[in-house]
């Protein structure tokens, strides 16, 4: 038995864990008090991680599809050789843009992305489709316009706020904020702090709130714009802040003054006095911030919602302050900046542009089915299960069946893997070096790199090894760099590292094409000087170097010593030497302004496209009499965690993933608690079990996210949500699915089917 440090991989918090392991198994799982952010905090889901680590769907060796549809084991060498040849042929025949990369990291595995992104470069393709581009690209796009770059991402200092508004977020279940339940309890206990929740359901978070605005689904844009209108009408905006730090307020103000506040409050179905109370309370609070999540993103007006939410804290000056919303730093850049006006970046069929460098999953089946030669013909899936998790499972299945090549890299035999030509078994997140890129903290940020706890399962390999070998087989990378390897091994280490980096730079300036493959090159060379289980951590040195260059003073403030040249290495060593994670920088709140990327260092409040969208709200009407219920397709509950667990036995409650329905709606349809009903959308229907529950509004039903997997190729357990979510039911601009607004009808199952 051994006690080790690691992290939970089930949500973006990646809480630190202290685990007891024995013989390839987790024996005990506790919170790690040494983790600089979670400090011992945990939720109930982490205790079940053994269900991720060991189960009957784990992939043991590479598999190749045979002509009869069955899979046969093959060696890594043959698999990678065959795939490399097919990729090279495809690139020659159709250009790299026939290739799309899907996924690239889940909730806890971001380190593989440092390596997998090299494949896209090797293919000369720009198409990366990820889950982020079905939830966060509206937010990312607005950030680009307001703050000057799509990499500027905002965070919220809820712990220090005295007024917080949660809009479409249920942190009690979904977490997403620092030690969610403790943070919420601290708010609830303190009479001087106010918690507001805007949610159509009496969520677990709403139950703890001082004020709950139980709005009609998808009316947030009305509610938020009414709040903004009240703020400017009553002169509650922060004039000094706006004058010093923003541009475009005058234009915005005119638009806001035009809003019919009474009408908009009515559309959201919230009493006007309550809207006024929250608008005034928020504007007048000393330290206030807003947290949003899928409730404003998977809904109508995705991008406008992001704009309005940010305006609320900007217009009131709750930005770049303790307890406010802030920008933050990042160790691993998860997105990039893309300007949609740039030429040559659009997809063949939908003419869709990337946001933050990412393309939206909702259009991928069409880009594959497209009749032109420029269609997508090969797809590489890593750390994702699109057949279950992206909108319209049937469209995904049909499209993937058309592909010339589908490769899936996963730890488990998934619904998507079953369609693949090649399945490559990845080591689990506890069998390799891992790191979370979701270190979104400010003013103190942290980084946690976790050493492996177990040897890879049977023939599984960590992604760094998979991608590096593939690039070698493709002839993109030589398999040896003798000079770099030699220089990396010099002693003392610090001299070697500096010499190594100089040599690496030298190599890149002589052969600029190799620069894009820096991760694999560092792995194969510098990696050899690291402890054997940490070799793939090597590219971290490149990241710490960049980070310390950008944030030199803030890194020094933590106590790390070093010059501009050497501090990167100090931080690298500190991260590798602390399996619980470390604080990497300490900023001041006003440093937010230096993270801003607009040339004039001001926030650009006027976004013409958004002002047009704001005006368009007036005439909108979205009800559909054929489908009288609105389904919230994907609620976060106590026992769901995306598709990370496959064996449904991990769930202690809600084994079937019930559909919540208001008692009066159930009575009207003579539906009893526990009954089976059909939930039918415009593209299909699923059978679900009803749970009569007062927490939902009338004419609104909810189903949980993360069910419906077919463990051991058996029957689906719980709702396969995306059988009924149409891919064109999405925001036209970003193509973000309206999962929180799926019109459905509910009918009783008349006979057993
Ligand atoms: N337990 C658990 N936790 C998870 C996950 C999981 O699967 N299970 N998944 C993780 C992931 S990937 C993500 S992205 C996050 C998501 O985290 P959240 O977005 O916080 O979770 P959801 O339950 O999807 O939605 C939040 C709330 O939005 C409300 N809502 C629905 N429609 C509307 C609307 O029109 N307006 C408003 N204002 N609210 C609305 C819902 O009632 C719900 O309470 O959770 C993460 N954490
Ligand atoms: N209808 C509806 N659909 C939704 C949602 C919703 O609310 N409603 N939520 C959406 C959201 S917000 C998200 S983020 C997505 C999430 O959906 P996906 O992006 O598909 O991610 P996960 O469900 O986390 O699936 C992760 C996959 O990674 C595999 N995996 C785990 N560890 C490793 C590893 O170390 N290496 C590799 N290579 N693979 C690994 C798992 O076995 C699993 O197959 O789902 C989306 N789908
Ligand atoms: S699921 Fe999220 S909040 Fe819960 S223990 Fe894991 S990382 Fe922490
Ligand atoms: Mo997500």
XYZ file of C-alpha atoms in Angstrom, residues 9 35 58 66 85 87 99 150 208 230 288 348 362 398 419 438 448 465-466 476 505 522 550 555 602 645 648 705-706:
29
model
C -10.508 14.260 -13.068
C -3.262 21.295 -2.710
C -10.775 -0.601 -20.644
C -11.972 -6.062 -40.086
C 0.611 5.878 -44.444
C -2.722 10.016 -43.330
C -8.658 15.835 -41.847
C -9.884 35.752 -27.405
C -29.220 28.371 -0.673
C -32.503 49.970 -14.740
C -19.686 42.004 -6.507
C -16.432 23.743 -46.773
C -22.746 20.849 -34.332
C -24.121 8.031 -40.019
C -17.279 2.972 -35.292
C -8.113 24.791 -16.004
C -0.618 21.005 -10.731
C 4.266 8.391 -26.704
C 1.419 7.682 -29.150
C 7.850 14.362 -39.748
C 16.284 27.699 -30.239
C 11.679 17.969 -25.798
C 5.309 37.253 -19.223
C 6.221 34.704 -10.186
C -9.431 50.005 -22.393
C -17.456 6.759 -15.996
C -23.349 2.802 -14.265
C -26.187 14.907 -18.673
C -23.795 11.977 -18.890
